[in-house]
mmCIF file of C-alpha atoms in Angstrom:
data_model
loop_
_atom_site.group_PDB
_atom_site.id
_atom_site.type_symbol
_atom_site.label_atom_id
_atom_site.label_comp_id
_atom_site.label_asym_id
_atom_site.label_seq_id
_atom_site.Cartn_x
_atom_site.Cartn_y
_atom_site.Cartn_z
ATOM 1 C CA GLY H 1 -26.129 -34.603 -37.177
ATOM 2 C CA HIS H 2 -29.323 -35.741 -38.916
ATOM 3 C CA VAL H 3 -29.000 -37.557 -42.266
ATOM 4 C CA TRP H 4 -31.158 -34.878 -43.951
ATOM 5 C CA GLU H 5 -28.766 -32.126 -42.894
ATOM 6 C CA GLU H 6 -26.830 -32.298 -46.174
ATOM 7 C CA LEU H 7 -29.947 -32.156 -48.402
ATOM 8 C CA ASP H 8 -30.657 -29.080 -50.501
ATOM 9 C CA ASP H 9 -33.685 -26.991 -49.492
ATOM 10 C CA GLU H 10 -36.117 -28.518 -51.998
ATOM 11 C CA GLU H 11 -35.285 -32.120 -51.076
ATOM 12 C CA PHE H 12 -35.378 -31.300 -47.360
ATOM 13 C CA LEU H 13 -38.844 -29.720 -47.667
ATOM 14 C CA TYR H 14 -40.021 -32.674 -49.792
ATOM 15 C CA ARG H 15 -38.919 -35.231 -47.189
ATOM 16 C CA LEU H 16 -40.386 -33.110 -44.422
ATOM 17 C CA GLY H 17 -43.760 -33.093 -46.191
ATOM 18 C CA ALA H 18 -43.792 -29.323 -46.663
ATOM 19 C CA ALA H 19 -43.324 -29.695 -50.429
ATOM 20 C CA GLY H 20 -44.580 -32.167 -52.990
ATOM 21 C CA ARG H 21 -43.810 -33.039 -56.598
ATOM 22 C CA SER H 22 -46.405 -32.687 -59.311
ATOM 23 C CA ASP H 23 -46.660 -35.148 -62.189
ATOM 24 C CA ASP H 24 -44.188 -33.080 -64.199
ATOM 25 C CA GLY H 25 -41.649 -33.274 -61.338
ATOM 26 C CA LYS H 26 -41.939 -29.641 -60.239
ATOM 27 C CA ILE H 27 -41.788 -28.867 -56.529
ATOM 28 C CA HIS H 28 -44.775 -27.111 -54.947
ATOM 29 C CA PRO H 29 -45.833 -26.458 -51.347
ATOM 30 C CA THR H 30 -48.200 -28.901 -49.705
ATOM 31 C CA ALA H 31 -51.064 -27.649 -47.527
ATOM 32 C CA ALA H 32 -48.865 -28.346 -44.494
ATOM 33 C CA GLY H 33 -45.945 -26.464 -46.035
ATOM 34 C CA LEU H 34 -48.147 -23.500 -46.875
ATOM 35 C CA LEU H 35 -49.562 -23.346 -43.332
ATOM 36 C CA MET H 36 -46.151 -23.735 -41.685
ATOM 37 C CA PHE H 37 -43.959 -21.565 -43.877
ATOM 38 C CA GLY H 38 -46.199 -19.472 -46.141
ATOM 39 C CA HIS H 39 -47.348 -15.909 -45.704
ATOM 40 C CA GLU H 40 -50.830 -15.157 -44.407
ATOM 41 C CA TYR H 41 -51.934 -13.498 -47.650
ATOM 42 C CA GLU H 42 -51.011 -16.730 -49.516
ATOM 43 C CA ILE H 43 -52.480 -19.044 -46.869
ATOM 44 C CA VAL H 44 -55.959 -17.471 -47.021
ATOM 45 C CA LYS H 45 -56.152 -18.255 -50.755
ATOM 46 C CA GLU H 46 -56.281 -21.952 -49.807
ATOM 47 C CA PHE H 47 -57.795 -21.600 -46.319
ATOM 48 C CA PRO H 48 -60.217 -18.639 -46.541
ATOM 49 C CA HIS H 49 -61.067 -18.608 -42.814
ATOM 50 C CA TYR H 50 -57.459 -18.992 -41.625
ATOM 51 C CA PHE H 51 -56.890 -16.728 -38.636
ATOM 52 C CA LEU H 52 -54.537 -17.089 -35.668
ATOM 53 C CA ASP H 53 -55.134 -14.926 -32.621
ATOM 54 C CA TYR H 54 -53.338 -14.729 -29.275
ATOM 55 C CA GLN H 55 -54.731 -12.354 -26.661
ATOM 56 C CA GLU H 56 -53.493 -11.384 -23.228
ATOM 57 C CA ARG H 57 -56.332 -10.079 -21.097
ATOM 58 C CA MET H 58 -54.721 -8.955 -17.867
ATOM 59 C CA GLY H 59 -56.954 -5.993 -17.180
ATOM 60 C CA GLY H 60 -60.466 -7.241 -17.882
ATOM 61 C CA GLU H 61 -62.419 -8.219 -20.962
ATOM 62 C CA ARG H 62 -60.376 -6.235 -23.489
ATOM 63 C CA TRP H 63 -56.986 -7.532 -24.552
ATOM 64 C CA THR H 64 -53.801 -5.853 -23.276
ATOM 65 C CA ASP H 65 -51.459 -7.559 -25.754
ATOM 66 C CA ARG H 66 -52.283 -9.344 -28.980
ATOM 67 C CA ILE H 67 -50.706 -11.270 -31.849
ATOM 68 C CA VAL H 68 -52.823 -11.842 -34.965
ATOM 69 C CA SER H 69 -51.908 -13.514 -38.229
ATOM 70 C CA THR H 70 -53.472 -10.680 -40.244
ATOM 71 C CA SER H 71 -51.340 -7.839 -38.857
ATOM 72 C CA GLY H 72 -49.053 -7.762 -41.907
ATOM 73 C CA ASP H 73 -45.906 -7.022 -39.905
ATOM 74 C CA TRP H 74 -44.857 -10.694 -39.747
ATOM 75 C CA SER H 75 -45.479 -13.833 -41.848
ATOM 76 C CA GLY H 76 -48.691 -14.930 -40.107
ATOM 77 C CA ASN H 77 -47.813 -18.627 -40.507
ATOM 78 C CA ILE H 78 -48.095 -21.368 -37.887
ATOM 79 C CA TYR H 79 -44.339 -21.733 -37.397
ATOM 80 C CA ASP H 80 -43.773 -18.079 -36.521
ATOM 81 C CA PHE H 81 -47.008 -17.885 -34.505
ATOM 82 C CA TYR H 82 -45.866 -20.815 -32.346
ATOM 83 C CA PHE H 83 -42.620 -19.120 -31.308
ATOM 84 C CA ARG H 84 -44.167 -15.673 -30.825
ATOM 85 C CA VAL H 85 -46.932 -17.062 -28.633
ATOM 86 C CA TYR H 86 -44.738 -19.503 -26.707
ATOM 87 C CA ASN H 87 -42.412 -16.665 -25.707
ATOM 88 C CA LYS H 88 -45.422 -14.670 -24.458
ATOM 89 C CA LEU H 89 -46.793 -17.657 -22.528
ATOM 90 C CA ILE H 90 -43.587 -18.312 -20.597
ATOM 91 C CA GLN H 91 -42.808 -14.714 -19.623
ATOM 92 C CA ASP H 92 -44.372 -15.015 -16.168
ATOM 93 C CA ILE H 93 -43.254 -18.544 -15.281
ATOM 94 C CA LYS H 94 -40.988 -18.763 -12.268
ATOM 95 C CA VAL H 95 -37.826 -20.759 -12.943
ATOM 96 C CA PRO H 96 -36.109 -22.226 -9.877
ATOM 97 C CA PHE H 97 -32.325 -22.312 -9.858
ATOM 98 C CA LYS H 98 -31.174 -25.745 -10.997
ATOM 99 C CA LEU H 99 -27.827 -26.956 -12.320
ATOM 100 C CA GLU H 100 -27.144 -30.108 -14.277
ATOM 101 C CA GLY H 101 -23.510 -30.814 -15.020
ATOM 102 C CA GLY H 102 -22.620 -27.138 -14.676
ATOM 103 C CA ASP H 103 -25.439 -25.965 -16.983
ATOM 104 C CA ARG H 104 -28.420 -24.042 -15.677
ATOM 105 C CA ILE H 105 -31.742 -25.727 -16.478
ATOM 106 C CA ASP H 106 -34.431 -23.179 -17.367
ATOM 107 C CA ASP H 107 -36.988 -25.722 -18.553
ATOM 108 C CA THR H 108 -39.697 -26.673 -16.064
ATOM 109 C CA PRO H 109 -42.658 -29.068 -16.348
ATOM 110 C CA VAL H 110 -44.848 -25.995 -16.910
ATOM 111 C CA HIS H 111 -42.720 -24.981 -19.921
ATOM 112 C CA LYS H 112 -43.058 -28.488 -21.349
ATOM 113 C CA ALA H 113 -46.832 -28.553 -20.774
ATOM 114 C CA LEU H 114 -47.296 -25.181 -22.487
ATOM 115 C CA ARG H 115 -45.193 -26.253 -25.478
ATOM 116 C CA GLU H 116 -47.219 -29.459 -25.793
ATOM 117 C CA ALA H 117 -50.582 -27.721 -25.442
ATOM 118 C CA LEU H 118 -49.675 -25.022 -27.957
ATOM 119 C CA ALA H 119 -48.303 -27.524 -30.478
ATOM 120 C CA ASN H 120 -51.356 -29.793 -30.119
ATOM 121 C CA CYS H 121 -53.699 -26.842 -30.514
ATOM 122 C CA LEU H 122 -52.007 -25.721 -33.738
ATOM 123 C CA ILE H 123 -51.572 -29.231 -35.160
ATOM 124 C CA ASN H 124 -55.175 -30.317 -34.539
ATOM 125 C CA ALA H 125 -56.898 -27.113 -35.642
ATOM 126 C CA ASP H 126 -59.339 -27.346 -38.537
ATOM 127 C CA TYR H 127 -57.888 -24.819 -40.967
ATOM 128 C CA TYR H 128 -60.608 -25.625 -43.512
ATOM 129 C CA GLY H 129 -63.218 -24.793 -40.848
ATOM 130 C CA ARG H 130 -65.227 -21.609 -40.589
ATOM 131 C CA GLN H 131 -63.541 -20.027 -37.595
ATOM 132 C CA GLY H 132 -60.035 -19.082 -36.610
ATOM 133 C CA LEU H 133 -57.983 -20.163 -33.660
ATOM 134 C CA VAL H 134 -58.001 -17.967 -30.528
ATOM 135 C CA ILE H 135 -55.683 -18.509 -27.542
ATOM 136 C CA ILE H 136 -56.330 -16.388 -24.466
ATOM 137 C CA LYS H 137 -53.985 -15.768 -21.541
ATOM 138 C CA ASP H 138 -55.515 -14.050 -18.526
ATOM 139 C CA LYS H 139 -54.901 -13.846 -14.781
ATOM 140 C CA GLU H 140 -56.527 -17.268 -14.306
ATOM 141 C CA GLY H 141 -54.442 -19.147 -16.885
ATOM 142 C CA VAL H 142 -54.360 -19.968 -20.591
ATOM 143 C CA THR H 143 -57.310 -21.088 -22.689
ATOM 144 C CA PHE H 144 -56.626 -23.179 -25.776
ATOM 145 C CA PRO H 145 -59.466 -24.014 -28.169
ATOM 146 C CA ILE H 146 -60.513 -27.637 -28.186
ATOM 147 C CA ARG H 147 -61.572 -29.316 -31.390
ATOM 148 C CA GLU H 148 -64.193 -31.970 -30.957
ATOM 149 C CA ILE H 149 -63.274 -35.234 -32.620
ATOM 150 C CA PHE H 150 -65.991 -37.753 -33.268
ATOM 151 C CA VAL H 151 -65.095 -41.375 -33.800
#
């Protein structure tokens, strides 16, 4: 029901900030659009050190499951990484039985906290920086990289 729902793809991406218009009026992806919806092999042309890495380390130091943006079997962009990783993060969360108006509620405060932490981690990453982003899930919990911000 949003007012942008009826827009064509180019205008929607422009209003979203994922696309911009050059002086000649042509549409092109913005840095944000490239990171969110591009393919890894295109993203690294603009962000040479771009690298997203999710590791599950349930059996020690070596990973037991991993998602990396360079694998080539998926887009490698932030949007797809978010959903792939979020689904891995919530696999082991216990969900108590709860009904609201006849609908089962499967969303807990832990789900919300993980979504927020993952989104903040991806949004605040320095993609022009010299190192990639590594998220680690182990038996103790989840480690998200923290970017130092100096004011």
